[in-house]
Structure formats: C-alpha cells, structure tokens
CSV table of N, CA and C in Angstrom, one decimal:
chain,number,residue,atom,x,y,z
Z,1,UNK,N,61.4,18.9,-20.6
Z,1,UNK,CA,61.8,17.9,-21.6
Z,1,UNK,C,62.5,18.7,-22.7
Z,2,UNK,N,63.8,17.7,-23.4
Z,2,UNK,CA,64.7,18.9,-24.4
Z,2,UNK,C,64.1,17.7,-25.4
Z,3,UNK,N,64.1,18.1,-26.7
Z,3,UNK,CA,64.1,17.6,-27.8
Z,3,UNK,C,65.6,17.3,-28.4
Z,4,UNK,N,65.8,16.5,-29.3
Z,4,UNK,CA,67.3,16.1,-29.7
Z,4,UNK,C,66.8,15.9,-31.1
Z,5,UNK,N,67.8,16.7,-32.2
Z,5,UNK,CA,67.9,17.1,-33.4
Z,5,UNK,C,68.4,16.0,-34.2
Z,6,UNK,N,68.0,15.9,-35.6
Z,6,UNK,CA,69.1,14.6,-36.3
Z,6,UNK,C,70.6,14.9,-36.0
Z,7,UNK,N,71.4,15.8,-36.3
Z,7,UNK,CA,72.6,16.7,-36.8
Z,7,UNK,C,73.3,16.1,-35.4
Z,8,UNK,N,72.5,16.3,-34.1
Z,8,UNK,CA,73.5,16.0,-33.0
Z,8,UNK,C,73.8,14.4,-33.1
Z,9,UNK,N,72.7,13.6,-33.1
Z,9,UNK,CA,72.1,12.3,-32.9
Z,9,UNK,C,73.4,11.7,-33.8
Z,10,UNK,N,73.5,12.0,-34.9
Z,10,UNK,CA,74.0,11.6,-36.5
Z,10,UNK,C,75.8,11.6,-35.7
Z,11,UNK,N,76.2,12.7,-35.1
Z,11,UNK,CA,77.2,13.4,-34.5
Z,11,UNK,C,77.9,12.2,-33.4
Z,12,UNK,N,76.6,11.9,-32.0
Z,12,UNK,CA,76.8,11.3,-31.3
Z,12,UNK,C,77.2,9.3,-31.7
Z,13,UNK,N,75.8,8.7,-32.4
Z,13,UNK,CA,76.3,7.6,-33.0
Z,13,UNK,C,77.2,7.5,-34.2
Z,14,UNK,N,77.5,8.0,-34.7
Z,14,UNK,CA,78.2,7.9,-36.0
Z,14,UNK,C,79.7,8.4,-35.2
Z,15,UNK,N,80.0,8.5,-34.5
Z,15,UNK,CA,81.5,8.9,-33.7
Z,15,UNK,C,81.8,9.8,-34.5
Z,16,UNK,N,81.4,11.1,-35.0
Z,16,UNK,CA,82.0,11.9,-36.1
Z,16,UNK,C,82.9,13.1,-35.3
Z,17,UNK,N,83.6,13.9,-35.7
Z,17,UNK,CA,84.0,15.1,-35.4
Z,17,UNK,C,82.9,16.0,-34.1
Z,18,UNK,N,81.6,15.7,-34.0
Z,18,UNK,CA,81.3,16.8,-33.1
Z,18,UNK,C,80.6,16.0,-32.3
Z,19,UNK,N,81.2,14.5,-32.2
Z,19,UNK,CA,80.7,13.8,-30.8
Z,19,UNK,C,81.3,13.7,-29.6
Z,20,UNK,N,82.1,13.9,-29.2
Z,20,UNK,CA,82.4,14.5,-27.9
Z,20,UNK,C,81.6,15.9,-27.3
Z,21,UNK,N,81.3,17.2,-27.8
Z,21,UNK,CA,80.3,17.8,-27.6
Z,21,UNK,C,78.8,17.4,-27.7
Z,22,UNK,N,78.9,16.5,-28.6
Z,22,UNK,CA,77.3,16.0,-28.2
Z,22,UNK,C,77.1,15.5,-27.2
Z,23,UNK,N,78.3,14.3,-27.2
Z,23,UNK,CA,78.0,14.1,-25.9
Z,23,UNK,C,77.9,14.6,-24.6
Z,24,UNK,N,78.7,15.5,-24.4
Z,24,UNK,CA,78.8,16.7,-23.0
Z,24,UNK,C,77.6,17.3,-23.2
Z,25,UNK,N,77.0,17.8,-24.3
Z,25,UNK,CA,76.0,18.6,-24.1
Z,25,UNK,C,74.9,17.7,-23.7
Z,26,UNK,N,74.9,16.2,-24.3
Z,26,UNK,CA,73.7,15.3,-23.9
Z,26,UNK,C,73.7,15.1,-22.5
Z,27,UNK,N,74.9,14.5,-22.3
Z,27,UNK,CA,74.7,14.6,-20.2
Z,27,UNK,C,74.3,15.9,-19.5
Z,28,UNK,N,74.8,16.7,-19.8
Z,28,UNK,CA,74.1,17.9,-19.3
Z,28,UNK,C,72.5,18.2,-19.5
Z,29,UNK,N,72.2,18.4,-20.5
Z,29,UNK,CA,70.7,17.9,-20.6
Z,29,UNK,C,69.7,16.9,-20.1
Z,30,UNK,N,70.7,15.7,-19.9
Z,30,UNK,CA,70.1,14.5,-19.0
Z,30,UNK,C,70.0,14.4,-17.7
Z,31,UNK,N,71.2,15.8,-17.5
Z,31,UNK,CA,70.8,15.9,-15.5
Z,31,UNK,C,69.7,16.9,-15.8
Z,32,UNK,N,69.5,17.7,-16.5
Z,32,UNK,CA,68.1,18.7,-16.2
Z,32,UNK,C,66.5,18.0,-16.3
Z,33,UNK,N,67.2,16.6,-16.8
Z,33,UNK,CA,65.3,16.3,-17.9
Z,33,UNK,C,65.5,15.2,-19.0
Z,34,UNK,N,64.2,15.0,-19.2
Z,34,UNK,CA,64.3,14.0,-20.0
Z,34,UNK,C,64.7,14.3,-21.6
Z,35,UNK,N,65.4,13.7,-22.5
Z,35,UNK,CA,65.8,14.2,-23.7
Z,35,UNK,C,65.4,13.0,-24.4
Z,36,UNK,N,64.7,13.6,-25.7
Z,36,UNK,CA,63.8,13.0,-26.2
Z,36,UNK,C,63.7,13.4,-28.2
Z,37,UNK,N,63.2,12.0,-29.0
Z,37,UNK,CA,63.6,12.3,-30.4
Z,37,UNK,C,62.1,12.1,-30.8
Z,38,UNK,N,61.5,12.7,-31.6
Z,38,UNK,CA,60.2,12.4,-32.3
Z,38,UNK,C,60.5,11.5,-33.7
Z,39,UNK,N,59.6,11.0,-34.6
Z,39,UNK,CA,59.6,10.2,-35.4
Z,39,UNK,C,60.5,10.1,-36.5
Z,40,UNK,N,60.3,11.5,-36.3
Z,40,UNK,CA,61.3,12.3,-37.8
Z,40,UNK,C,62.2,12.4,-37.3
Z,41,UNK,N,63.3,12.6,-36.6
Z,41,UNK,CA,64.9,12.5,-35.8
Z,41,UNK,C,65.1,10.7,-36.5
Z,42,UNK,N,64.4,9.9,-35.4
Z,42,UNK,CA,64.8,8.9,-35.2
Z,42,UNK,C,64.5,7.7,-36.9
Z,43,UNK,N,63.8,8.6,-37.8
Z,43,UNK,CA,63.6,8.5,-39.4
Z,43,UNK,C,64.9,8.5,-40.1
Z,44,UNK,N,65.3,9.7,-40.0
Z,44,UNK,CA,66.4,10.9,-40.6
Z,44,UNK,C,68.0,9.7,-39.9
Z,45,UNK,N,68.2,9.9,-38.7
Z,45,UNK,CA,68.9,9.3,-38.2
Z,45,UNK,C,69.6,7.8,-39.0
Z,46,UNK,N,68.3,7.0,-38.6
Z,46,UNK,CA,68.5,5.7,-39.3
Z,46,UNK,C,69.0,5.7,-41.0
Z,47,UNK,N,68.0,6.9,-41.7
Z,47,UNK,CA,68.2,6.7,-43.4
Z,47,UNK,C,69.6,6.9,-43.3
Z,48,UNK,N,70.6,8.2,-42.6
Z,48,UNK,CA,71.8,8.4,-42.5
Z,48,UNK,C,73.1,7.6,-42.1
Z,49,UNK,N,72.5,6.7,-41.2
Z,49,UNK,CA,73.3,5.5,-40.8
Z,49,UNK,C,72.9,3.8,-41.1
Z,50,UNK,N,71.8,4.0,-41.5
Z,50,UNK,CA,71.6,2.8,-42.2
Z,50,UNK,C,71.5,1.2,-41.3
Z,51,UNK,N,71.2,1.6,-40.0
Z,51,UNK,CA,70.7,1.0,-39.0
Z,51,UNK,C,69.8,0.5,-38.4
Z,52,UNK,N,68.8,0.1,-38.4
Z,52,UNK,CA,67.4,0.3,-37.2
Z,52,UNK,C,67.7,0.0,-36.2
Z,53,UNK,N,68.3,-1.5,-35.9
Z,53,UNK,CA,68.6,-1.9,-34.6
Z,53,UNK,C,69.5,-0.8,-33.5
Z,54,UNK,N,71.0,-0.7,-34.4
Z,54,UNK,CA,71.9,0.4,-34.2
Z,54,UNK,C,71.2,1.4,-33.3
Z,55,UNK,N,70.7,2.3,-34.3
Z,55,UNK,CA,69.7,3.7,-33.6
Z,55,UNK,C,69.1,3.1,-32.0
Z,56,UNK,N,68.6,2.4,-32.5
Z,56,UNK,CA,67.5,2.0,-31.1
Z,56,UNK,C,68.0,1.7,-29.9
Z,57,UNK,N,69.1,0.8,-30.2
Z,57,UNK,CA,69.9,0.4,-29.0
Z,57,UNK,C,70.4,1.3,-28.3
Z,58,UNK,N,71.0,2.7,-29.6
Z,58,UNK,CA,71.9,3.6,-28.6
Z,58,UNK,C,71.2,4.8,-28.1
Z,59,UNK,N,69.8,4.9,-28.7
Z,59,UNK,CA,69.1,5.8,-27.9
Z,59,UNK,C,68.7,5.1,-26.7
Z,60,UNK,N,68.1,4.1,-26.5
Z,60,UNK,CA,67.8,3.5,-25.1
Z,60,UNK,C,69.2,3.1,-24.3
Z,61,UNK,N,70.2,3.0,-25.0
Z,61,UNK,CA,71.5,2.9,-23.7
Z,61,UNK,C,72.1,4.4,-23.3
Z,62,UNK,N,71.8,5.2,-23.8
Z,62,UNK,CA,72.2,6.8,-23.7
Z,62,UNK,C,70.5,7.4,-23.1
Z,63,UNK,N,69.6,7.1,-22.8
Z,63,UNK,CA,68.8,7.0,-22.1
Z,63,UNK,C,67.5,8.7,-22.7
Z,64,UNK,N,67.7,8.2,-24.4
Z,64,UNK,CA,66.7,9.6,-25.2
Z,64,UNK,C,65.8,8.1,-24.7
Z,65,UNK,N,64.9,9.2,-24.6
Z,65,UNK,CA,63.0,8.9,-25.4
Z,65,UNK,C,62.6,9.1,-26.5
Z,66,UNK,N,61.5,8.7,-26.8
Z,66,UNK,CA,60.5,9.1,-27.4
Z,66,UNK,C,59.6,9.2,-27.3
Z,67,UNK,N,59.1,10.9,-28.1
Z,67,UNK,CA,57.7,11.2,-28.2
Z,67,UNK,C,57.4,11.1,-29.4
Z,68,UNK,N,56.2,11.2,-30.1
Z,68,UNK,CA,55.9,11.2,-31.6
Z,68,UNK,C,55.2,12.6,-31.4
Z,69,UNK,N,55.0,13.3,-32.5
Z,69,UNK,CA,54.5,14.6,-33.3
Z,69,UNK,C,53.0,14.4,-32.6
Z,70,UNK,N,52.5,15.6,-32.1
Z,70,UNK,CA,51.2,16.0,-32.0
Z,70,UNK,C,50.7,16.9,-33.1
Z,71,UNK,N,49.2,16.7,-33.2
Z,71,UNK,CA,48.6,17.2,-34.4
Z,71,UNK,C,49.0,18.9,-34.4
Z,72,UNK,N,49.0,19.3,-33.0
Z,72,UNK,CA,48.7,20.8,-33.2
Z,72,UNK,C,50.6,21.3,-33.6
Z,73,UNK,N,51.4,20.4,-33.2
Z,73,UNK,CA,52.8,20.4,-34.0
Z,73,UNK,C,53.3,20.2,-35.2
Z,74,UNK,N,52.3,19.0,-35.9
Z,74,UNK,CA,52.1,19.1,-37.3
Z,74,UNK,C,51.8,20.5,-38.3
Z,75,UNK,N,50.6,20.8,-37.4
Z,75,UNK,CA,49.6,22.2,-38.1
Z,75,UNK,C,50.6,23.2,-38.0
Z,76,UNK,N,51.6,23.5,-36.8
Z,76,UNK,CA,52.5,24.7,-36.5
Z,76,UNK,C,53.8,24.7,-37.8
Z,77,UNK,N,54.3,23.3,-38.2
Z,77,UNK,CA,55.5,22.7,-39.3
Z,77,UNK,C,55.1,23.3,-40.3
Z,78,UNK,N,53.4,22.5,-40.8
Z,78,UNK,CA,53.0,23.3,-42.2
Z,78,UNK,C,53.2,24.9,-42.4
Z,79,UNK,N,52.2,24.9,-40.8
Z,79,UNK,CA,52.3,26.9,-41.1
Z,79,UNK,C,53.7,27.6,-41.1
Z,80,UNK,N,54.3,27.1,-40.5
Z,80,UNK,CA,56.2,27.4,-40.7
Z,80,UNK,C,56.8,27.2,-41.8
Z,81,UNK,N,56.2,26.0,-42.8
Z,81,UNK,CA,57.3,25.9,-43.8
Z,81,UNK,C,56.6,27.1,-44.8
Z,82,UNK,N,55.2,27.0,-44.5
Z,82,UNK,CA,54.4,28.1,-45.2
Z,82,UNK,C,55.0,29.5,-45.7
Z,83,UNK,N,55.0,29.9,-44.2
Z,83,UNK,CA,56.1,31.0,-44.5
Z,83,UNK,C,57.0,31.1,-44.8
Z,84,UNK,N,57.9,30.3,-44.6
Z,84,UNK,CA,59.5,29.8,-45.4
Z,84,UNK,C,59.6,30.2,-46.2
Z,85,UNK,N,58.4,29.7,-47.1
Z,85,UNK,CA,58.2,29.6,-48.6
Z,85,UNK,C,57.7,30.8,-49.3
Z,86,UNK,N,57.1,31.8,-48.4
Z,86,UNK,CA,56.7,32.6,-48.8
Z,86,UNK,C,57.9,34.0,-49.0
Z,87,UNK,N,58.9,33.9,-47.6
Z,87,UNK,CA,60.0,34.4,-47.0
Z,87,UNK,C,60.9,34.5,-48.4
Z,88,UNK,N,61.2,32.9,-49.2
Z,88,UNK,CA,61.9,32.5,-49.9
Z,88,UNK,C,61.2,33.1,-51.4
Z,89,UNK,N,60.2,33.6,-51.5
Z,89,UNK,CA,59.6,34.3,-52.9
Z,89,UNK,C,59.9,35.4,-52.6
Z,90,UNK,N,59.8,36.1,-51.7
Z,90,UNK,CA,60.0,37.0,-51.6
Z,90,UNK,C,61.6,37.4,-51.4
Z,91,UNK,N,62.5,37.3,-51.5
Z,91,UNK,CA,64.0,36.9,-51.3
Z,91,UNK,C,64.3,37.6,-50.1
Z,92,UNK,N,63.6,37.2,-49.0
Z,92,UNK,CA,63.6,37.2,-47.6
Z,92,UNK,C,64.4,36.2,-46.7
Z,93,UNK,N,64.4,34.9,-47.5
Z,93,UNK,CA,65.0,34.0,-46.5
Z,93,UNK,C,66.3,33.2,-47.5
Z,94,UNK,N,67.4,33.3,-46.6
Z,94,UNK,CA,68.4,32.2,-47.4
Z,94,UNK,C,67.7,31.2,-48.5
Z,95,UNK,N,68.4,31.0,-49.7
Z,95,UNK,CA,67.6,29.7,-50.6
Z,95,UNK,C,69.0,28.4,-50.0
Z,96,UNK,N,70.4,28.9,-49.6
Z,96,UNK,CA,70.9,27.8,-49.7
Z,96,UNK,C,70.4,26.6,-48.1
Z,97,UNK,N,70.8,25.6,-48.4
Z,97,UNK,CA,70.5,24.7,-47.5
Z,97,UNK,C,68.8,24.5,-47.4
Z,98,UNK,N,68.2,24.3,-48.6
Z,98,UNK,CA,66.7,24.4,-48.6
Z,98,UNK,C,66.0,23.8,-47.7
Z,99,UNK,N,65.7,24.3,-47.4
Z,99,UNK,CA,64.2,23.3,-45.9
Z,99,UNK,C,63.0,22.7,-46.2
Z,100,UNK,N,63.0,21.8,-45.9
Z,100,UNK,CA,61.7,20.8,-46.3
Z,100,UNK,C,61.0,20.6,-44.9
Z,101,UNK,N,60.1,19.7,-45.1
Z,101,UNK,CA,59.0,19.6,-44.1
Z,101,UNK,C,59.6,19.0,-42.8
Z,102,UNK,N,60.0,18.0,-42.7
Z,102,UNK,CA,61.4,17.6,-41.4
Z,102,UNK,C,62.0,18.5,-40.7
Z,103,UNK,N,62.4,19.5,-41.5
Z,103,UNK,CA,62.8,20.5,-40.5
Z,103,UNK,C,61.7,21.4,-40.0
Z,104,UNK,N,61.0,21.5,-40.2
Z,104,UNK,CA,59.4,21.9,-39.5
Z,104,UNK,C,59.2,21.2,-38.4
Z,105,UNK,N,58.8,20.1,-38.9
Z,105,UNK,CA,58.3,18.9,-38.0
Z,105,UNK,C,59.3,19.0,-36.9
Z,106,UNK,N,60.5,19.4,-36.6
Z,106,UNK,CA,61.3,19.0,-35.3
Z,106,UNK,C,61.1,20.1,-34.7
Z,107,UNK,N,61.3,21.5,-35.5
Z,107,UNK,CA,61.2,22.6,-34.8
Z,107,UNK,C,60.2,22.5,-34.5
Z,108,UNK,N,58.6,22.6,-34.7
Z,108,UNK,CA,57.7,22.2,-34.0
Z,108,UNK,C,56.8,21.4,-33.0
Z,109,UNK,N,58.0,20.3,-32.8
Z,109,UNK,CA,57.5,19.1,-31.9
Z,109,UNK,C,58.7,19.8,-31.3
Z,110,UNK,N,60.0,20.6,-31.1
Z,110,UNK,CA,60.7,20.9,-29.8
Z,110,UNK,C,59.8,21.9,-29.4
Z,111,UNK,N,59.0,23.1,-29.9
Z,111,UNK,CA,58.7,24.2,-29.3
Z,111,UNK,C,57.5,23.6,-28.9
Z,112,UNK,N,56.6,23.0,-29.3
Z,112,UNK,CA,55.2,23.1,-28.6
Z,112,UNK,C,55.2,21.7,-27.7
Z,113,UNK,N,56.2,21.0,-27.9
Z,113,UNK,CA,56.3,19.7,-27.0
Z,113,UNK,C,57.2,19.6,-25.8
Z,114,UNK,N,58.0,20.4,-26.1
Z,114,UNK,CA,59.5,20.2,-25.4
Z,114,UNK,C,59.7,21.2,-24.6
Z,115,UNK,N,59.9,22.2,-25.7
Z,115,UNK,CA,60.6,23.8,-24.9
Z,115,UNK,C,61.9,24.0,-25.1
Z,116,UNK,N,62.4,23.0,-25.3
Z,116,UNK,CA,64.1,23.5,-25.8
Z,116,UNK,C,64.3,22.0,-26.6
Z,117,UNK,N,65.7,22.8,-27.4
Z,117,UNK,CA,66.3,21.7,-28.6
Z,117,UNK,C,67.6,21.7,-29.1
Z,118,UNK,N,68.2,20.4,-28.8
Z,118,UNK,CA,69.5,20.6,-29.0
Z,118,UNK,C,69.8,19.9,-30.0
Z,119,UNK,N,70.4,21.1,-30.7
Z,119,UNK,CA,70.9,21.1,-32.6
Z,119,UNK,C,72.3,21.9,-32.7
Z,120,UNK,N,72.6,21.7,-34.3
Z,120,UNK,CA,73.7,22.6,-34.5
Z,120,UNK,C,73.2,23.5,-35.2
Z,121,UNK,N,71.8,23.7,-35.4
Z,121,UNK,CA,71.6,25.1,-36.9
Z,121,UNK,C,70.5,25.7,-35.7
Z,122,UNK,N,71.0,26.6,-35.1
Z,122,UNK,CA,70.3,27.2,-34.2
Z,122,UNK,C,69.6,28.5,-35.4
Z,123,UNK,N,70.7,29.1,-36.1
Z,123,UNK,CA,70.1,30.4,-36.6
Z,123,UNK,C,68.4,30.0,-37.2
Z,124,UNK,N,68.7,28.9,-38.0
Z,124,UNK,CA,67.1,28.6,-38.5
Z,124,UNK,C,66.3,28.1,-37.7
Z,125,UNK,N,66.3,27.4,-36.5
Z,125,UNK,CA,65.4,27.0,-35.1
Z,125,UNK,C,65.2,28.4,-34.5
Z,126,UNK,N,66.1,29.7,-34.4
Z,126,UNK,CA,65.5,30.5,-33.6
Z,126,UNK,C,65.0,31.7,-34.8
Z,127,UNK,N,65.0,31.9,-35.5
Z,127,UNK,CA,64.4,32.4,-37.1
Z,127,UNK,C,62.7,31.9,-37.0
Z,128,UNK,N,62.4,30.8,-37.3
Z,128,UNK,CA,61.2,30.4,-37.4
Z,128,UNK,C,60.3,29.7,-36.4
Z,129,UNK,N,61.1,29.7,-34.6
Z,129,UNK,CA,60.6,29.4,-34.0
Z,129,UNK,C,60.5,29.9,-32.7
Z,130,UNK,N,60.0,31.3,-33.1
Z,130,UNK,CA,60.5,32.1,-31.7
Z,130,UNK,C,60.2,31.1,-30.2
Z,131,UNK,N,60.8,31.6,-28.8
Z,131,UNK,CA,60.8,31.1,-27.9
Z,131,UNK,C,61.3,29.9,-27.8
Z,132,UNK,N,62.1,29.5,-28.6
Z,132,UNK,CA,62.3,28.1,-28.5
Z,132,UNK,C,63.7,28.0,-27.7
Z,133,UNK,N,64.0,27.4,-26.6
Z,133,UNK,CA,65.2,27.5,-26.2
Z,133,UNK,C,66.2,26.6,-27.1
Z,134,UNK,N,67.1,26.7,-27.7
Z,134,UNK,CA,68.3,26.1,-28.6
Z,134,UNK,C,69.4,26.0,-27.8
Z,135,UNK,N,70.0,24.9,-27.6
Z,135,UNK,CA,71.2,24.2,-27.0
Z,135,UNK,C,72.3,24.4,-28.3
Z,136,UNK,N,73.2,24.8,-28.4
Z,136,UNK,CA,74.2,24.4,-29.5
Z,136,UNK,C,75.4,23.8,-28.4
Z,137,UNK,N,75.5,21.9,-28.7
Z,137,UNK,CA,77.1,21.4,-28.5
Z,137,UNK,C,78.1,22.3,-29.1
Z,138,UNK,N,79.2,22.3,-27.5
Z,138,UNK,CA,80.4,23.3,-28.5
Z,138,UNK,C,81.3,22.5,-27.9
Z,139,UNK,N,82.6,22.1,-28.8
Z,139,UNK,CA,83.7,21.6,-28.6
Z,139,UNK,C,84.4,21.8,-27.6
C-alpha cells in the first residue's frame, strides 16, 4: 500500500504545473497497489481547494482509498515532531518551511501503515523517517 501526500493530491486536482507527473506517477503506483490518503491529506487537500464534494469524487474516480491514522502512528508524529523541535533548538534542522504536526501525521501513517509515499518534499520524509520508501513525480 503507497500513501499519497497533500502537495501531489493539490497537484493532481487542482490541474496545476506538476499534474501530469502526478499523474504518471499515480498510475504507476496503481498498477503496484493500492494508493491511499489518511485524514490529514484529504483535510489539507479540501482547506486548499475548497471543495468536499470535489476531493471525494476525484479520489474515488482516480481510485485513492482511504485509511485513517492509527494510534501507534499518532504516537510515532508526536515523537517525530519532538525531535524536530528539538533538532530546531539546537540549530540542527532547517527553520525555513516550519513543520507542524500534519507533516508528522503523514509521514507517520506512510511509514508504519503503508511503506512508501508519494510526495514532492522527499528530503524531509527521508530525514525524519528512516525506511520510508519516497516516490518523487518527475516531469
């Protein structure tokens, strides 16, 4: 099972500049397996396009699922933003592009749910989530 990122999702419905790669990289993923958005994707998505119906239709006609967040994926986000934060006092971790709990919560529900995740910010998916296989759409 792949997980699917806001950034691609936002990409693919919104017809923007990097939807044609999303989409090639979505079908390709669809022949390996099921591809799939947790609560926070399909959250993030809608606030960004301002849809509900929209979202819903085009994940079920492009054939994502959904899973929701498991507790022990919750507990892995906290302990990840944890460090973040700690990374970030310590002037260990980039400050620009700040990370909030959402970006936990996906990286987390891809690695301990999924196993791979297709996004465009790989550097910080493979930074705070070792093993995680990352898909990056390329033009």
């Amino acid at each position: 099972m792949i997980a699917i990122d806001t950034s691609v999702l936002i990409d693919l419905i919104g017809a923007g500049p990097g939807a044609d790669a999303a989409e090639t990289t979505l079908r390709t993923a669809l022949a390996e397996g099921p591809v799939v958005a947790c609560e926070v994707v399909v959250s993030e998505v809608v606030a960004g396009l301002g849809s509900g119906a929209v979202v819903m239709e085009v994940l079920d006609e492009v054939g994502i699922g959904f899973v929701p967040l498991e507790m022990r994926s919750a507990v892995r986000a906290g302990e990840m933003q944890r460090r973040y934060k700690e990374r970030l006092r310590a002037g260990h971790a980039l400050a620009a592009g700040a990370r909030t709990v959402p970006d936990f919560l996906i990286g987390a529900h891809a690695l301990l749910q999924c196993g791979a995740l297709i996004t465009r910010d790989a550097v910080f998916f493979r930074d705070y989530f070792k093993g995680l296989k990352v898909i990056v759409p390329k033009a």
